[in-house]
PDB file of C-alpha atoms in Angstrom:
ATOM      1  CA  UNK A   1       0.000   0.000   0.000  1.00  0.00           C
ATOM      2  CA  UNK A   2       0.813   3.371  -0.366  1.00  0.00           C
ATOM      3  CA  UNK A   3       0.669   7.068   0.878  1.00  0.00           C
ATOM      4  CA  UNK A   4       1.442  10.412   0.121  1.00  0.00           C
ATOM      5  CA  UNK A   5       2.886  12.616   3.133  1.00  0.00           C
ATOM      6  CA  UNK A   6       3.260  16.627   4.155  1.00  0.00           C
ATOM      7  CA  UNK A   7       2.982  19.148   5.826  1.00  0.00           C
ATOM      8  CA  UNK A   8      -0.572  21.021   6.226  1.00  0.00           C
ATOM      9  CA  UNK A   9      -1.509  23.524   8.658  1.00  0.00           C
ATOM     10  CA  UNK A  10       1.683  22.843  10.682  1.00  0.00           C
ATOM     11  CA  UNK A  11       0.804  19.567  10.841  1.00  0.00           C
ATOM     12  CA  UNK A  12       1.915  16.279   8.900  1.00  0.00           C
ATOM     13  CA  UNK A  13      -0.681  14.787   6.954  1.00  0.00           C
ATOM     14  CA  UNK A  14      -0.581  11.514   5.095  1.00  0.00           C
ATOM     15  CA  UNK A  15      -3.115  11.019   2.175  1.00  0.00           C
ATOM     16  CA  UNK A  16      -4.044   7.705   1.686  1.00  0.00           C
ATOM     17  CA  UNK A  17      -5.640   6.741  -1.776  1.00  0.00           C
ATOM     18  CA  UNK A  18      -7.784   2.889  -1.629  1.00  0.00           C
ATOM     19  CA  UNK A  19      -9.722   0.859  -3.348  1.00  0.00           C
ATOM     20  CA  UNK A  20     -11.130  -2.443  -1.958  1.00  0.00           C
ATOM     21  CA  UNK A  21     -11.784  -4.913  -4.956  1.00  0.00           C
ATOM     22  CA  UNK A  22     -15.203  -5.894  -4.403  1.00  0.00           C
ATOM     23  CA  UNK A  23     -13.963  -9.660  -5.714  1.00  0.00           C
ATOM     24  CA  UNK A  24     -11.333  -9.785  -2.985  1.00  0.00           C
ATOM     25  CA  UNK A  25     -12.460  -7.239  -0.511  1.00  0.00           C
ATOM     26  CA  UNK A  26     -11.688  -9.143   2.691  1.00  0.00           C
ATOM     27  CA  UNK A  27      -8.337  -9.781   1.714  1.00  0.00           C
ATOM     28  CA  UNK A  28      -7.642  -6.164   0.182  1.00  0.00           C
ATOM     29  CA  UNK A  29      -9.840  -4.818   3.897  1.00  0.00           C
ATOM     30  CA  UNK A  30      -7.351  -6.604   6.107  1.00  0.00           C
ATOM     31  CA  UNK A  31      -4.066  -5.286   4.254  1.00  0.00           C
ATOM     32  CA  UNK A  32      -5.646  -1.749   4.407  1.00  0.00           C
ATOM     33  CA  UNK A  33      -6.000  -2.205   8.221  1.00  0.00           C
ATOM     34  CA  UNK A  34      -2.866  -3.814   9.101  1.00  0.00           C
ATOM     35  CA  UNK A  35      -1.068  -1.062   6.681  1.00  0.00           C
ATOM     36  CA  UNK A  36      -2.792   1.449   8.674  1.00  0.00           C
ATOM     37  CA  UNK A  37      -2.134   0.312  11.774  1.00  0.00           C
ATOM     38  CA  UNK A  38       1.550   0.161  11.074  1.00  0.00           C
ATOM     39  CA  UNK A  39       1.664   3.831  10.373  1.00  0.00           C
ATOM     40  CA  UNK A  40      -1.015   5.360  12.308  1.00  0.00           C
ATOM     41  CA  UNK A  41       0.840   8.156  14.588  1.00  0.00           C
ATOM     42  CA  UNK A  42      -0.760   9.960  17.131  1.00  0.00           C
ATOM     43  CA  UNK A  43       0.612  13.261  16.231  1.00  0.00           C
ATOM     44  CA  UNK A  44      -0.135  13.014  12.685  1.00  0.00           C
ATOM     45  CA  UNK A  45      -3.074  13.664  10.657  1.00  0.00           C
ATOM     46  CA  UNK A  46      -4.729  11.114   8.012  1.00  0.00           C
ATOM     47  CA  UNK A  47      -7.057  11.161   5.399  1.00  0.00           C
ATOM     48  CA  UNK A  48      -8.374   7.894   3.644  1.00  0.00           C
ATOM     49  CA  UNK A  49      -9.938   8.292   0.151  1.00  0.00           C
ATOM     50  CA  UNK A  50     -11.222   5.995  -2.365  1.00  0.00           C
ATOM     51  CA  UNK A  51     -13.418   3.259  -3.709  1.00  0.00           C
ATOM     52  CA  UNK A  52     -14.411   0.865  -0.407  1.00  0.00           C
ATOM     53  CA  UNK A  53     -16.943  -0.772  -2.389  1.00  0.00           C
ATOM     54  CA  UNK A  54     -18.964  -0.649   1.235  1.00  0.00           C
ATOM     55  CA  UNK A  55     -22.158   0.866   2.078  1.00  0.00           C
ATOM     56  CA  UNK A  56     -22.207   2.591   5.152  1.00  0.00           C
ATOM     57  CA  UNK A  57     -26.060   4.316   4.622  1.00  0.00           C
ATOM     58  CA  UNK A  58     -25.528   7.559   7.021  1.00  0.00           C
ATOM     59  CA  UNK A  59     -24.574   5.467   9.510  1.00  0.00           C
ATOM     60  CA  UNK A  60     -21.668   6.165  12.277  1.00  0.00           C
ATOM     61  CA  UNK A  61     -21.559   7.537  15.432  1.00  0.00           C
ATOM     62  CA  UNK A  62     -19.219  10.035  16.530  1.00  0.00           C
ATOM     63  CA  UNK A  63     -17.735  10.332  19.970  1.00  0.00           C
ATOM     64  CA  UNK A  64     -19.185  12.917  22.559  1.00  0.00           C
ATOM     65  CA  UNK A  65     -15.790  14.191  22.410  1.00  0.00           C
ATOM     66  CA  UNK A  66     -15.717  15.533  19.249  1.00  0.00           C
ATOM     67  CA  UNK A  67     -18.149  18.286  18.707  1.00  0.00           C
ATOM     68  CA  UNK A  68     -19.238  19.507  14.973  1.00  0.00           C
ATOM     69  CA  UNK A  69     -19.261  23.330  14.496  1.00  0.00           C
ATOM     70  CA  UNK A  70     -22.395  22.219  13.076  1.00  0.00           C
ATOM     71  CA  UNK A  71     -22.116  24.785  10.085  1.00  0.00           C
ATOM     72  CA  UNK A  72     -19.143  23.251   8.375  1.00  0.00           C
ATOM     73  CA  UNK A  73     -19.849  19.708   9.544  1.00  0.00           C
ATOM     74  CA  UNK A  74     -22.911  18.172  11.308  1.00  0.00           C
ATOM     75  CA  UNK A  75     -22.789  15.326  13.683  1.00  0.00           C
ATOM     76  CA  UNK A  76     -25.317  13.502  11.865  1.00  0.00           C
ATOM     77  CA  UNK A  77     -24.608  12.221   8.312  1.00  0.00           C
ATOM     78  CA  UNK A  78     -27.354  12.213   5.576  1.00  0.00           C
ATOM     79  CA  UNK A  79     -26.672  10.099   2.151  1.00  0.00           C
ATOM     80  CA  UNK A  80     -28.874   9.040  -0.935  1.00  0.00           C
ATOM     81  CA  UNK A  81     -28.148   5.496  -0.004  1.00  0.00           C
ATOM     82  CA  UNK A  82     -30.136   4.042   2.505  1.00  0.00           C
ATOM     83  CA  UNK A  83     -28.368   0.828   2.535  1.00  0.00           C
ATOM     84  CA  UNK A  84     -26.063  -0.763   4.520  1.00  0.00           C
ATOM     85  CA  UNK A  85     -24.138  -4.519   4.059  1.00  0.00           C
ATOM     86  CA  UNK A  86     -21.316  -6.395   5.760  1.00  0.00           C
ATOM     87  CA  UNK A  87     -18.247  -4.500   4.157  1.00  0.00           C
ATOM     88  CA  UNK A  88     -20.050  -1.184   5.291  1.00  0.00           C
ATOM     89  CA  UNK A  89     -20.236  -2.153   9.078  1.00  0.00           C
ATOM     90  CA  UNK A  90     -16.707  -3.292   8.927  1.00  0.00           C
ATOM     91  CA  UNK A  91     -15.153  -0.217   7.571  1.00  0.00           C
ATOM     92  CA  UNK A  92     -17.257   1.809   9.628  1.00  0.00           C
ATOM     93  CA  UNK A  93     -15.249  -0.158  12.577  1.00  0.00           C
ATOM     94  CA  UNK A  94     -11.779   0.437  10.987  1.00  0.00           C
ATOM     95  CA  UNK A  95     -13.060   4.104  11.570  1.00  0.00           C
ATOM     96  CA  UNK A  96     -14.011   4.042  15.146  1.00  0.00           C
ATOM     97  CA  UNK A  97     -11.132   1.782  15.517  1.00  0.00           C
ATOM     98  CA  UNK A  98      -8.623   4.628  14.335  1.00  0.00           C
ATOM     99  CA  UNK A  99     -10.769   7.863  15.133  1.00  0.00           C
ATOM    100  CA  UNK A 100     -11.209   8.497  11.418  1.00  0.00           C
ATOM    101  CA  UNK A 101     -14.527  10.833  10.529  1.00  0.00           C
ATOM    102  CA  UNK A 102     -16.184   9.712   7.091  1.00  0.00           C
ATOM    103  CA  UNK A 103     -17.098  13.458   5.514  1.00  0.00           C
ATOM    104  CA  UNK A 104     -19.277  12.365   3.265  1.00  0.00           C
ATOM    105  CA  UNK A 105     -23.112  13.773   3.854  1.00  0.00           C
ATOM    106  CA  UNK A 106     -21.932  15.662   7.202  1.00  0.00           C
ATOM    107  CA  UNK A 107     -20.247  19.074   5.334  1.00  0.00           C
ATOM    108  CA  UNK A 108     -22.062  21.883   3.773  1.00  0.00           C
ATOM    109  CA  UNK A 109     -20.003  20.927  -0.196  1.00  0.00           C
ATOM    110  CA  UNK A 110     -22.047  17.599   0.420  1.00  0.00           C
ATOM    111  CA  UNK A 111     -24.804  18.256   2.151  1.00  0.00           C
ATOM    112  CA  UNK A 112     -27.300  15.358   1.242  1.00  0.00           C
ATOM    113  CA  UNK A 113     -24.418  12.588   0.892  1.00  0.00           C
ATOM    114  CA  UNK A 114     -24.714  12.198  -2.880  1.00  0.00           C
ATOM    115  CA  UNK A 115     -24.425   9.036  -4.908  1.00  0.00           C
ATOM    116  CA  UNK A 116     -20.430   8.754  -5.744  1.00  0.00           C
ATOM    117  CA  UNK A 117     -21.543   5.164  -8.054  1.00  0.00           C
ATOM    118  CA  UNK A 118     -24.049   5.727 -10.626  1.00  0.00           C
ATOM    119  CA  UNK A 119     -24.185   2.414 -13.035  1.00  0.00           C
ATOM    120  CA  UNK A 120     -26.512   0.441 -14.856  1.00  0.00           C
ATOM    121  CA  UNK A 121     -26.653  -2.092 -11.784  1.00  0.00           C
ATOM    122  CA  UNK A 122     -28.006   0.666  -9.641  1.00  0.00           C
ATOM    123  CA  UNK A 123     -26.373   3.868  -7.553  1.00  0.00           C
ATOM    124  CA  UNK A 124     -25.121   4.089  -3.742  1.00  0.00           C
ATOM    125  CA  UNK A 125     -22.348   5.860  -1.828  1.00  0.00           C
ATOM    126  CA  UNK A 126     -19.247   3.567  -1.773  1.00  0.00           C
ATOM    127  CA  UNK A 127     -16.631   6.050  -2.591  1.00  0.00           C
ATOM    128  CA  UNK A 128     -15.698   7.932   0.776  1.00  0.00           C
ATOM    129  CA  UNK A 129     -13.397  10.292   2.157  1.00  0.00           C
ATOM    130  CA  UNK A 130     -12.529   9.555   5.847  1.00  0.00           C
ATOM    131  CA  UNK A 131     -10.171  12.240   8.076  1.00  0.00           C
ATOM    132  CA  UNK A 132      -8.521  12.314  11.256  1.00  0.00           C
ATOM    133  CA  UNK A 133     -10.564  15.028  13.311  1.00  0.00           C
ATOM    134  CA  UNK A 134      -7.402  17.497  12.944  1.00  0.00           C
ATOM    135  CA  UNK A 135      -8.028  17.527   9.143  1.00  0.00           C
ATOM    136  CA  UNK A 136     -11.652  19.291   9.695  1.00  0.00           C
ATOM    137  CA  UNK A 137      -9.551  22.066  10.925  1.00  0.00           C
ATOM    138  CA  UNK A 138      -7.924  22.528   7.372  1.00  0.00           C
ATOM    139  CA  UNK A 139     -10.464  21.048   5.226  1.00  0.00           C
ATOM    140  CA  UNK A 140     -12.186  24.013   3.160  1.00  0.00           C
ATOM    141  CA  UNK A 141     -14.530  21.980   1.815  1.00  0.00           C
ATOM    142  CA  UNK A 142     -15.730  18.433   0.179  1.00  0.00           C
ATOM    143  CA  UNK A 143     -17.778  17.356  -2.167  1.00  0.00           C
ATOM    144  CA  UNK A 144     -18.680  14.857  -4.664  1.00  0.00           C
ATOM    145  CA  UNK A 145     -18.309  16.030  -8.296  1.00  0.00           C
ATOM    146  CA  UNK A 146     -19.612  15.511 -11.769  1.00  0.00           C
ATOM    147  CA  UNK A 147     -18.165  13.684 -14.709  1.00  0.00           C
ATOM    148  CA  UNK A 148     -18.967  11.233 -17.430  1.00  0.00           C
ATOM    149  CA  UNK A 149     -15.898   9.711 -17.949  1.00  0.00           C
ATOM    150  CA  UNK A 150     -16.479   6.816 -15.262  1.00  0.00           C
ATOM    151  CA  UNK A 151     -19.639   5.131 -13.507  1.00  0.00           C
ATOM    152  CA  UNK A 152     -17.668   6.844 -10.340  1.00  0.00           C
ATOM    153  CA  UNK A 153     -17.888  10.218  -9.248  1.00  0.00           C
ATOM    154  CA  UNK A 154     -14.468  11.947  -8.158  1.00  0.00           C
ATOM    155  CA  UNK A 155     -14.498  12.861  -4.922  1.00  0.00           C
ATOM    156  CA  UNK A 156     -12.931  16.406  -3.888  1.00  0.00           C
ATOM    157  CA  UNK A 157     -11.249  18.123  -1.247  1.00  0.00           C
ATOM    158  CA  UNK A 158      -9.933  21.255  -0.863  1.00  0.00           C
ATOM    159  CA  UNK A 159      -7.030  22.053   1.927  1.00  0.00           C
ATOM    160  CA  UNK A 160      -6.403  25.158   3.595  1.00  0.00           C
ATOM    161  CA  UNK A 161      -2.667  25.209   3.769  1.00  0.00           C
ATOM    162  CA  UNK A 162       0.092  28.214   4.601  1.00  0.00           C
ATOM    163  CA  UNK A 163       0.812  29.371   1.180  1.00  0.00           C
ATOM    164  CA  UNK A 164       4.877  29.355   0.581  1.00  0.00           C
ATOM    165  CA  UNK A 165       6.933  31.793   0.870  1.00  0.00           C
ATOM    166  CA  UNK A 166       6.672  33.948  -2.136  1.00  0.00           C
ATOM    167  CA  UNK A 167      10.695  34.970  -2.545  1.00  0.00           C
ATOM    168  CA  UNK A 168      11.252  31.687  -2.561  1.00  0.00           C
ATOM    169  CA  UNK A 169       9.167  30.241  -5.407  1.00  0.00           C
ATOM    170  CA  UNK A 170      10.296  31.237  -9.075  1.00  0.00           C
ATOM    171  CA  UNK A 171       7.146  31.875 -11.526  1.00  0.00           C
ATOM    172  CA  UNK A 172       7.337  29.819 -14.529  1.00  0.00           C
ATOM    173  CA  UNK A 173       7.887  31.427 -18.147  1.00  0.00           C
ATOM    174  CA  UNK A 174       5.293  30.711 -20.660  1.00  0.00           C
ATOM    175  CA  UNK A 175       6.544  28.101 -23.223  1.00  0.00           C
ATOM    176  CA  UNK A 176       6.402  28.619 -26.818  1.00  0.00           C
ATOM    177  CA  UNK A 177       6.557  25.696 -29.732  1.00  0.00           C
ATOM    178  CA  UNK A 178       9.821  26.177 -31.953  1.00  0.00           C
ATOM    179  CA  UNK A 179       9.331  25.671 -35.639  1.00  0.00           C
ATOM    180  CA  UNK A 180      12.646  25.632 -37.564  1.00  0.00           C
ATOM    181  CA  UNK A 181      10.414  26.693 -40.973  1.00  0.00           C
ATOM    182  CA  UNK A 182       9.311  29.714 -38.870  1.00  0.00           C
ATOM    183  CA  UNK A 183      12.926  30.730 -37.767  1.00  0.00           C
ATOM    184  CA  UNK A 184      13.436  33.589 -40.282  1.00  0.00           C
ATOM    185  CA  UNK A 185      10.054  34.455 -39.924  1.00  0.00           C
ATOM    186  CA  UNK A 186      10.117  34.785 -35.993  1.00  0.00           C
ATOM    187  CA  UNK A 187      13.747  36.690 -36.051  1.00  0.00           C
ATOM    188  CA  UNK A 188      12.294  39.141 -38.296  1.00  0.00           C
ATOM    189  CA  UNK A 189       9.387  40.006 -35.844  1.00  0.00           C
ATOM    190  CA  UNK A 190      11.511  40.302 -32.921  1.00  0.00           C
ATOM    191  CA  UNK A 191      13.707  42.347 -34.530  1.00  0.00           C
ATOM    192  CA  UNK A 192      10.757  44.760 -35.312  1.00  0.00           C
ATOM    193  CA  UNK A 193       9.292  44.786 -32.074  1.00  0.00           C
ATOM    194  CA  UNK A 194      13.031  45.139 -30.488  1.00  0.00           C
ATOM    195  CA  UNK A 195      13.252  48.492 -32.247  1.00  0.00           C
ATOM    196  CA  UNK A 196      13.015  50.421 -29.377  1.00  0.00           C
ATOM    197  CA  UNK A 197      15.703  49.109 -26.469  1.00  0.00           C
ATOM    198  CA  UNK A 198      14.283  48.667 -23.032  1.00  0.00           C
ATOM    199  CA  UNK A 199      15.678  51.671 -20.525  1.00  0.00           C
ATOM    200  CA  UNK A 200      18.576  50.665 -18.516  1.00  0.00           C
ATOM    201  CA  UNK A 201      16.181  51.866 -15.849  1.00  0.00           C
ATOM    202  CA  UNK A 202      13.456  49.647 -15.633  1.00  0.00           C
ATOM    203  CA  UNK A 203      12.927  47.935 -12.409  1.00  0.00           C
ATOM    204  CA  UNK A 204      14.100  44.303 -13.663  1.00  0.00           C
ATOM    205  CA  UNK A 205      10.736  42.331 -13.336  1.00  0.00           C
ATOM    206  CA  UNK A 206       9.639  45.417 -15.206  1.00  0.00           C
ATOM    207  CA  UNK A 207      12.116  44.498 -17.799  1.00  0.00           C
ATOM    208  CA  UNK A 208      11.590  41.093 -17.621  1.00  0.00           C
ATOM    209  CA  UNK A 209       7.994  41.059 -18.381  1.00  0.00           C
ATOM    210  CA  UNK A 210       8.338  43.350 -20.802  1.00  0.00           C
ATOM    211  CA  UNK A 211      11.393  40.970 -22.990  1.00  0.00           C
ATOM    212  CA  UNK A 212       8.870  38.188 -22.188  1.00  0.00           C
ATOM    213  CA  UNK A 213       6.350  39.821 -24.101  1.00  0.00           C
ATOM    214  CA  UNK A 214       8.000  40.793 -26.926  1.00  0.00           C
ATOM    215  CA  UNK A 215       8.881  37.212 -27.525  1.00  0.00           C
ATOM    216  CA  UNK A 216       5.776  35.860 -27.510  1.00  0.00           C
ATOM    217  CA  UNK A 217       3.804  38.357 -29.471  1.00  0.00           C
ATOM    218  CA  UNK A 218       6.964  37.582 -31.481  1.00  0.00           C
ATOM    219  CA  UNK A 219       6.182  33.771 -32.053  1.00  0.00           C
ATOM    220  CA  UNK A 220       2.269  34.012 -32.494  1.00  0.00           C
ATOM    221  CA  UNK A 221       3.641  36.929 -35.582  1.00  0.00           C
ATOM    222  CA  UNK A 222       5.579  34.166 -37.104  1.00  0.00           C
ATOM    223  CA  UNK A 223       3.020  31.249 -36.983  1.00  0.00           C
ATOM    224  CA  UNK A 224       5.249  29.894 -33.925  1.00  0.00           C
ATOM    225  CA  UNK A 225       1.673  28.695 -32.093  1.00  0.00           C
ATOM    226  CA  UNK A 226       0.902  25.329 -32.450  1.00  0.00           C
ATOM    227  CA  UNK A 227      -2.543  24.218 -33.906  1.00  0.00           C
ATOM    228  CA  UNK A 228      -5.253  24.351 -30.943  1.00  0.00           C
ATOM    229  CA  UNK A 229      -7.445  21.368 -30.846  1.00  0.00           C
ATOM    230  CA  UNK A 230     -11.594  22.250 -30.091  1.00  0.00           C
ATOM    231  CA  UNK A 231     -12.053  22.209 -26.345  1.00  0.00           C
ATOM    232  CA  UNK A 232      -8.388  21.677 -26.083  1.00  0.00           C
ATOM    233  CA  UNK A 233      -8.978  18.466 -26.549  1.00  0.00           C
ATOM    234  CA  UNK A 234      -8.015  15.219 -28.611  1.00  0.00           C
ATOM    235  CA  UNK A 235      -6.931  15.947 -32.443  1.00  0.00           C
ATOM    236  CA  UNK A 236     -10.015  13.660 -33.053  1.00  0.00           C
ATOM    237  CA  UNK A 237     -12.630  15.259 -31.163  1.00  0.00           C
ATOM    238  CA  UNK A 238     -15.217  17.902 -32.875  1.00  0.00           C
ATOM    239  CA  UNK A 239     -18.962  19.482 -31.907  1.00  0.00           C
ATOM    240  CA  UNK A 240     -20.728  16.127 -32.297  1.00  0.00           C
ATOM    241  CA  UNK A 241     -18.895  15.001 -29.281  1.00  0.00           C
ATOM    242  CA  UNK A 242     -19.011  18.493 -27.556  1.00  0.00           C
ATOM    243  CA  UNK A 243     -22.461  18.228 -28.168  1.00  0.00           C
ATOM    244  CA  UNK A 244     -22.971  14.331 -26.675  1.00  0.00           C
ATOM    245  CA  UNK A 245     -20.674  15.298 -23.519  1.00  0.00           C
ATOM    246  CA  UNK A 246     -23.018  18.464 -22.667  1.00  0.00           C
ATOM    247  CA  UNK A 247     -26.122  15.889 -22.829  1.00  0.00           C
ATOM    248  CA  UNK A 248     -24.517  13.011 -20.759  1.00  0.00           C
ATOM    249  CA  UNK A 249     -23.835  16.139 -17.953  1.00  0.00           C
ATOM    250  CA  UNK A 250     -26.889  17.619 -18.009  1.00  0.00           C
ATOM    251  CA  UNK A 251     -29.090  14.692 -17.937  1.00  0.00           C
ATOM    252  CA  UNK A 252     -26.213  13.062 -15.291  1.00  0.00           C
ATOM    253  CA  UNK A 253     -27.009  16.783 -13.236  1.00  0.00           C
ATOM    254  CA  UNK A 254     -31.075  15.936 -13.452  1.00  0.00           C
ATOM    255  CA  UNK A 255     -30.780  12.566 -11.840  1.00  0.00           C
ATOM    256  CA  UNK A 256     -28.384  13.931  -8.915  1.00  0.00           C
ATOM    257  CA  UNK A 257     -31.404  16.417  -8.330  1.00  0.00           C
ATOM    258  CA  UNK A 258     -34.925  14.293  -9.039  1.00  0.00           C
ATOM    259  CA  UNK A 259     -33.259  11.172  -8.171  1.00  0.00           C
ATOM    260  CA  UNK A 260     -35.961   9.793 -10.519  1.00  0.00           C
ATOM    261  CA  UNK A 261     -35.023   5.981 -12.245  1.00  0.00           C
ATOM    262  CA  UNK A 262     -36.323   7.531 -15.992  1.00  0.00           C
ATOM    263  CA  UNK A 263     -33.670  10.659 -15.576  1.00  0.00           C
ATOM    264  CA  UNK A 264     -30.830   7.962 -14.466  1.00  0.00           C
ATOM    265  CA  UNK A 265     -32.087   5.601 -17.337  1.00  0.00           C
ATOM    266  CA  UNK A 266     -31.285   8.456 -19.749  1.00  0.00           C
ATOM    267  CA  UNK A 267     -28.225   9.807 -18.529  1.00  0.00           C
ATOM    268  CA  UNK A 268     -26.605   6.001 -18.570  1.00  0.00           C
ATOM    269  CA  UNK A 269     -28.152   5.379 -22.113  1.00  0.00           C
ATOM    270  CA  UNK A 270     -26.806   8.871 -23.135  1.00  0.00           C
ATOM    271  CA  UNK A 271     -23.466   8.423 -21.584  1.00  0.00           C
ATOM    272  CA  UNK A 272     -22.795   5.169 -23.458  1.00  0.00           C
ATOM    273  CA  UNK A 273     -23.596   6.992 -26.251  1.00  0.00           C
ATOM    274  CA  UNK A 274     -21.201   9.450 -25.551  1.00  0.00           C
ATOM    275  CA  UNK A 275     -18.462   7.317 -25.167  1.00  0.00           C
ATOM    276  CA  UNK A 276     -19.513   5.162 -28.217  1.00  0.00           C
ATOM    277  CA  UNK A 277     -19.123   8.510 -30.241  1.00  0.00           C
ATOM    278  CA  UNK A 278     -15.935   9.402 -29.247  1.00  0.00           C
ATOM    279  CA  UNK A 279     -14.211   5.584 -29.657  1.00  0.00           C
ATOM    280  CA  UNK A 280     -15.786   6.176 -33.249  1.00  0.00           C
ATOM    281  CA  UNK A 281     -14.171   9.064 -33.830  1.00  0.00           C
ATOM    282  CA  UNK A 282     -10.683   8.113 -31.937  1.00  0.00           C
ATOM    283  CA  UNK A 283     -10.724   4.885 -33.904  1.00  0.00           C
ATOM    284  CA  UNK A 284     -11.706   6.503 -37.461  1.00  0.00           C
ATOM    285  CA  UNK A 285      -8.916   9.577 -36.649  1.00  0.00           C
ATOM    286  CA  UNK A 286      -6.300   7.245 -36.230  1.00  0.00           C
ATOM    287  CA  UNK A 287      -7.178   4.997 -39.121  1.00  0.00           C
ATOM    288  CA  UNK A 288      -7.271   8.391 -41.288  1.00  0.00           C
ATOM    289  CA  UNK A 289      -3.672   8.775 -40.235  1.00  0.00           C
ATOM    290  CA  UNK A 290      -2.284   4.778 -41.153  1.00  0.00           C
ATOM    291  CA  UNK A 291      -3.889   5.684 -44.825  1.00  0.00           C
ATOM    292  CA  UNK A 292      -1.977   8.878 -45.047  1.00  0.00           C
ATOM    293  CA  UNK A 293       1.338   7.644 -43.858  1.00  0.00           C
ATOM    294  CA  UNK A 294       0.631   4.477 -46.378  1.00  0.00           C
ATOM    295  CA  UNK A 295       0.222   6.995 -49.397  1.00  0.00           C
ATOM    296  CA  UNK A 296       3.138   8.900 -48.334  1.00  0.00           C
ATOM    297  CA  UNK A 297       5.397   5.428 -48.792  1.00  0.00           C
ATOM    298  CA  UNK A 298       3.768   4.761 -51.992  1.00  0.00           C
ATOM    299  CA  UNK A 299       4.473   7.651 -53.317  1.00  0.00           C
ATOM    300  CA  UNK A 300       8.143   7.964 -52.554  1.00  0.00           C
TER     301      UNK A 300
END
């Protein structure tokens, strides 16, 4: 198993990313614990993230000694799924076992404990995000989001952190494609827009943005840019899949508020459309290309 670690608020905090296979759960369960328990620190702070493939309904009890601000967080979890199983009683006691709080359906960025698994089997909350009760100090907020991409929702969290020190992080310079076909082309426009030295008595950020500028507006004058894809997307995508992605959302953002079956019917039916569309259009892209590249070799 595996962890990310660092420092957050002043404190160290350890990220810990799972997923329990639901065809070896047990197994994958009692690793998670014994991993846990092997680095579970007192003065440390935790959170555990991921696909448990467990129901827990809006079940667990928290301990009279910790106390919800009951704005941020409530005491009492809500969720869309009403059910509970075996797996979901035992992770809630890996919880209470190790003083972890599952955020899901008790914070104001998930209020109602919204379905994280949405799939043509049926929907529930199995994806959860469980912190050490330091962690509610820095956590700005949680909540399940929205995609189409997978019949899982991504869970997010946002951290309130010190921000570094500013003199000691260097910004980044914008990068600009090179074409050697544009070189003349590019050294002309620079030239032209260097007409005019910068004053020796410019502040040198002052400068600096200003030589930065020139050299940009210098590239985009010479055809430097590189093609932009739609959306920024794949080469191979185009409106028709624009147009199939904004369906699969909106009919994906009606089910998460009417909770109706028809609206999660048609959001799974439109979905698999979507993705059918786009494997057409990967697959008929890349086929486009193998027939070019074949012509080019005939030709020579």
């Amino acid at each position: 198993w595996h962890y990310f670690g660092g420092v957050c608020g002043g404190n160290q905090l350890n990220i810990i990313p799972v997923y329990l296979n639901c065809n070896s759960w047990g197994n994958d369960f009692e690793r998670l614990y014994e991993f846990f328990r092997n680095i579970n620190h007192e003065d440390q702070e935790y959170i555990v993230i991921g696909d448990t493939n467990a129901r827990t309904a809006a079940k667990q009890t928290l301990p009279m000694e910790l106390e919800m601000d009951g704005i941020q967080f409530r005491d009492v979890r809500r969720s869309k799924d009403m059910k509970s199983n075996g797996r979901g009683n035992s992770f809630l006691q890996f919880c209470e076992d190790f003083r972890l709080i599952i955020v899901n359906g008790r914070c104001t960025g998930d209020p109602d404990g919204e379905w994280t698994y949405i799939g043509p089997n049926g929907s529930s909350v199995i994806d959860l995000c469980c912190v050490s009760p330091g962690v509610m100090d820095v956590m700005e907020t949680f909540s399940v989001g929205c995609q189409t991409f997978s019949d899982h929702m991504p869970l997010e969290v946002k951290l309130y952190c010190r921000p570094p020190q500013m003199d000691a992080v260097l910004p980044l310079l914008p990068k600009q494609p090179w074409k050697d076909s544009n070189k003349k082309a590019y050294t002309k426009q620079l030239d032209l827009l260097s007409a005019d030295p910068l004053s020796d008595s410019l502040p040198l950020q002052v400068a600096m943005e200003l030589l930065t500028d020139r050299i940009i507006r210098a590239a985009r004058g010479s055809g430097m840019d590189a093609p932009r894809c739609l959306d920024g997307r794949e080469p191979w995508w185009d409106w028709e899949c624009t147009r199939a992605r904004e369906r699969s959302f909106a009919l994906l953002n009606l089910f998460r508020l009417s909770d109706s079956r028809l609206s999660k019917t048609a959001y799974l039916k439109q979905n698999a459309l979507f993705k059918s569309i786009c494997e057409k259009k990967m697959t008929e892209y890349y086929k486009s290309l193998a027939v070019q590249f074949a012509n080019v070799r005939d030709s020579s």
